[in-house]
Amino acid sequence: MMLAGWCGAKTPSPCPFITIPKEDIQLTARYNLLQRILHWLIAIMVFGMLTSGMAFMVFGDEGVGSLVKVHMTFGVLLFVLMLIRVALRVLLPTPAYDPEPPKLQALVAKGIHLLLYVLLICLPIGGWLATSAAGETVQFFNMTLPALLTATDETKTLAETLFTLHGMGGIIVLLLVLVHTAAAIKDWRTPGSKTMNRISLP
């Protein structure tokens, strides 16, 4: 018990000092509080990033002013938060669904989650690479971050390709988020389903 308290484990967790039976890990009903906070914080940030990204497509960089700097700053923050979220997902147990969904539905849900994780980590890196290749600086609040590429005439063409892929990736994220949100609303409105309890804040 003392070791469990030292590790801060109110729910079963893979603390290096404790061996937890596999069947006990499955009893975890909710994600860790930090995981739940990260989920909703990242969701808000993704909404903002997608909104600003759409503004770039409609008005161009020149038409949105300081929004470019805001987009860059929150892109870096998103990247850091996603790394923390992945680490927590690996280290802490995953709560079981209640009730257990059909196998195909569970497989699709895992696929969507995996794609979102990959895209939300890769898109900030791609945006940073594209900005560096174009010879522009990446801003994080009032700091200028180092370029990932040395800009040349050849990298200007690469930058255009990277920016196009960055935009396409954003559209894919938007579609995945819409499907994910629709599924979450369906579960929330299904009598007896406790799926949303796994990730809700209260």
Coordinates of C-alpha atoms in Angstrom, one line a residue:
M1 CA 0.0 0.0 0.0
M2 CA 2.8 2.4 0.8
L3 CA 4.4 1.7 -2.6
A4 CA 1.1 2.3 -4.3
G5 CA 0.7 5.6 -2.5
W6 CA 4.2 6.6 -3.4
C7 CA 3.5 6.0 -7.0
G8 CA 0.3 8.0 -6.9
A9 CA -1.7 5.1 -8.2
K10 CA -5.4 5.3 -7.2
T11 CA -6.2 3.0 -10.1
P12 CA -4.1 0.1 -11.2
S13 CA -1.0 1.2 -13.1
P14 CA 2.3 -0.3 -14.3
C15 CA 4.3 1.1 -11.5
P16 CA 7.8 -0.5 -11.6
F17 CA 7.6 -1.5 -7.9
I18 CA 4.3 -3.4 -8.2
T19 CA 3.2 -6.4 -10.2
I20 CA -0.4 -6.0 -11.2
P21 CA -2.4 -9.0 -12.4
K22 CA -3.8 -8.6 -15.9
E23 CA -7.3 -9.2 -14.8
D24 CA -7.0 -6.3 -12.3
I25 CA -5.9 -3.8 -15.0
Q26 CA -9.1 -4.5 -16.9
L27 CA -11.1 -3.2 -13.9
T28 CA -9.9 0.4 -14.5
A29 CA -13.1 2.3 -15.4
R30 CA -11.7 5.6 -16.5
Y31 CA -8.6 7.2 -17.9
N32 CA -6.3 8.9 -15.5
L33 CA -7.3 12.5 -14.7
L34 CA -4.3 14.0 -16.5
Q35 CA -5.2 11.9 -19.6
R36 CA -8.8 13.2 -19.5
I37 CA -7.6 16.8 -19.2
L38 CA -5.2 16.3 -22.0
H39 CA -7.9 14.8 -24.2
W40 CA -10.2 17.8 -23.9
L41 CA -7.4 20.4 -24.0
I42 CA -6.0 18.8 -27.2
A43 CA -9.6 18.7 -28.6
I44 CA -10.0 22.4 -28.1
M45 CA -6.6 23.1 -29.7
V46 CA -7.3 20.9 -32.7
F47 CA -10.6 22.8 -33.3
G48 CA -8.6 26.1 -33.2
M49 CA -5.9 24.7 -35.5
L50 CA -8.4 23.4 -38.0
T51 CA -10.3 26.7 -37.9
S52 CA -7.1 28.8 -38.5
G53 CA -6.0 26.3 -41.2
M54 CA -9.2 26.8 -43.1
A55 CA -8.7 30.6 -42.8
F56 CA -5.3 30.2 -44.5
M57 CA -6.9 28.3 -47.3
V58 CA -9.6 30.9 -47.9
F59 CA -7.7 34.2 -47.2
G60 CA -4.0 33.2 -47.6
D61 CA -1.3 33.9 -45.1
E62 CA -1.3 37.6 -45.9
G63 CA -5.0 37.9 -45.2
V64 CA -4.9 36.5 -41.7
G65 CA -2.1 38.6 -40.1
S66 CA -0.9 37.4 -36.7
L67 CA -3.0 34.2 -36.9
V68 CA 0.0 32.5 -38.6
K69 CA 2.1 33.1 -35.5
V70 CA -0.7 31.8 -33.3
H71 CA -1.1 28.7 -35.5
M72 CA 2.6 28.0 -35.3
T73 CA 2.7 28.4 -31.5
F74 CA -0.2 26.1 -30.8
G75 CA 1.2 23.6 -33.3
V76 CA 4.3 23.3 -31.2
L77 CA 2.2 23.0 -28.0
L78 CA 0.0 20.4 -29.7
F79 CA 3.1 18.4 -30.6
V80 CA 4.4 18.4 -27.0
L81 CA 1.1 17.6 -25.5
M82 CA 0.6 14.7 -27.9
L83 CA 4.0 13.2 -26.9
I84 CA 2.9 13.4 -23.3
R85 CA -0.4 11.8 -24.2
V86 CA 1.3 8.9 -26.0
A87 CA 3.6 8.3 -23.1
L88 CA 0.7 8.2 -20.7
R89 CA -1.2 5.9 -23.0
V90 CA 1.7 3.5 -23.0
L91 CA 2.4 3.6 -19.3
L92 CA -1.1 3.6 -17.9
P93 CA -3.8 0.9 -18.3
T94 CA -6.6 1.5 -20.9
P95 CA -10.1 1.3 -19.3
A96 CA -12.4 -1.3 -20.8
Y97 CA -15.5 -0.4 -22.7
D98 CA -18.9 -0.7 -20.9
P99 CA -20.7 -2.3 -22.6
E100 CA -18.2 -4.0 -24.9
P101 CA -18.8 -2.9 -28.5
P102 CA -18.9 -5.2 -31.5
K103 CA -15.5 -6.3 -32.7
L104 CA -15.7 -4.4 -36.0
Q105 CA -16.8 -1.2 -34.3
A106 CA -13.9 -1.6 -31.8
L107 CA -11.5 -2.1 -34.6
V108 CA -12.7 1.0 -36.5
A109 CA -12.5 3.0 -33.3
K110 CA -8.9 1.9 -32.7
G111 CA -8.0 2.7 -36.3
I112 CA -9.4 6.2 -36.0
H113 CA -7.6 6.8 -32.7
L114 CA -4.3 5.5 -34.2
L115 CA -4.6 7.8 -37.3
L116 CA -5.4 10.8 -35.1
Y117 CA -2.4 10.1 -32.9
V118 CA -0.1 9.8 -35.9
L119 CA -1.4 12.8 -37.7
L120 CA -1.5 15.1 -34.7
I121 CA 2.2 14.3 -34.1
C122 CA 3.3 14.4 -37.8
L123 CA 1.4 17.5 -38.9
P124 CA 3.3 19.9 -36.6
I125 CA 6.6 18.4 -37.8
G126 CA 5.5 18.7 -41.4
G127 CA 4.4 22.3 -40.9
W128 CA 7.8 23.1 -39.3
L129 CA 9.6 21.5 -42.1
A130 CA 7.6 23.3 -44.7
T131 CA 8.1 26.7 -43.1
S132 CA 11.8 26.1 -42.8
A133 CA 12.0 24.9 -46.4
A134 CA 10.3 28.1 -47.5
G135 CA 12.9 30.2 -45.7
E136 CA 10.4 31.5 -43.1
T137 CA 10.9 31.4 -39.3
V138 CA 8.8 29.3 -37.0
Q139 CA 7.5 31.3 -34.1
F140 CA 6.7 30.0 -30.6
F141 CA 5.1 32.8 -28.7
N142 CA 7.9 35.5 -29.0
M143 CA 10.7 33.0 -29.6
T144 CA 12.1 32.0 -33.0
L145 CA 12.7 28.3 -33.2
P146 CA 15.6 26.9 -35.2
A147 CA 15.0 25.8 -38.8
L148 CA 14.8 22.1 -39.5
L149 CA 16.0 22.7 -43.1
T150 CA 18.4 25.2 -44.7
A151 CA 16.3 27.1 -47.3
T152 CA 17.6 27.0 -50.9
D153 CA 16.0 27.4 -54.3
E154 CA 15.4 23.7 -54.3
T155 CA 13.7 23.6 -50.9
K156 CA 11.2 26.3 -52.0
T157 CA 9.6 23.7 -54.3
L158 CA 9.7 21.2 -51.5
A159 CA 8.0 23.7 -49.3
E160 CA 5.0 24.0 -51.6
T161 CA 4.6 20.2 -51.6
L162 CA 4.9 20.0 -47.8
F163 CA 2.4 22.8 -47.3
T164 CA 0.0 21.0 -49.7
L165 CA 0.4 17.7 -47.7
H166 CA 0.0 19.7 -44.5
G167 CA -3.3 21.0 -45.7
M168 CA -4.5 17.6 -46.8
G169 CA -3.5 16.1 -43.5
G170 CA -5.6 18.8 -41.8
I171 CA -8.6 17.9 -43.9
I172 CA -8.2 14.2 -43.0
V173 CA -8.0 15.1 -39.3
L174 CA -11.2 17.1 -39.7
L175 CA -13.0 14.1 -41.2
L176 CA -11.7 11.8 -38.5
V177 CA -12.7 14.2 -35.8
L178 CA -16.3 14.4 -37.3
V179 CA -16.6 10.6 -37.3
H180 CA -15.1 10.3 -33.8
T181 CA -17.5 13.0 -32.5
A182 CA -20.5 11.4 -34.1
A183 CA -19.6 8.1 -32.5
A184 CA -19.1 9.7 -29.1
I185 CA -22.5 11.4 -29.3
K186 CA -24.1 8.1 -30.3
D187 CA -22.6 6.4 -27.2
W188 CA -23.6 9.3 -25.0
R189 CA -27.2 9.0 -26.1
T190 CA -27.3 5.2 -25.8
P191 CA -29.1 4.2 -22.6
G192 CA -26.9 2.2 -20.3
S193 CA -23.7 3.1 -22.1
K194 CA -20.8 4.2 -19.9
T195 CA -18.3 4.7 -22.7
M196 CA -18.2 8.5 -22.3
N197 CA -17.5 8.1 -18.6
R198 CA -14.0 6.8 -19.6
I199 CA -12.9 10.2 -20.9
S200 CA -15.3 12.8 -19.4
L201 CA -13.9 15.3 -17.0
P202 CA -16.5 15.3 -14.1

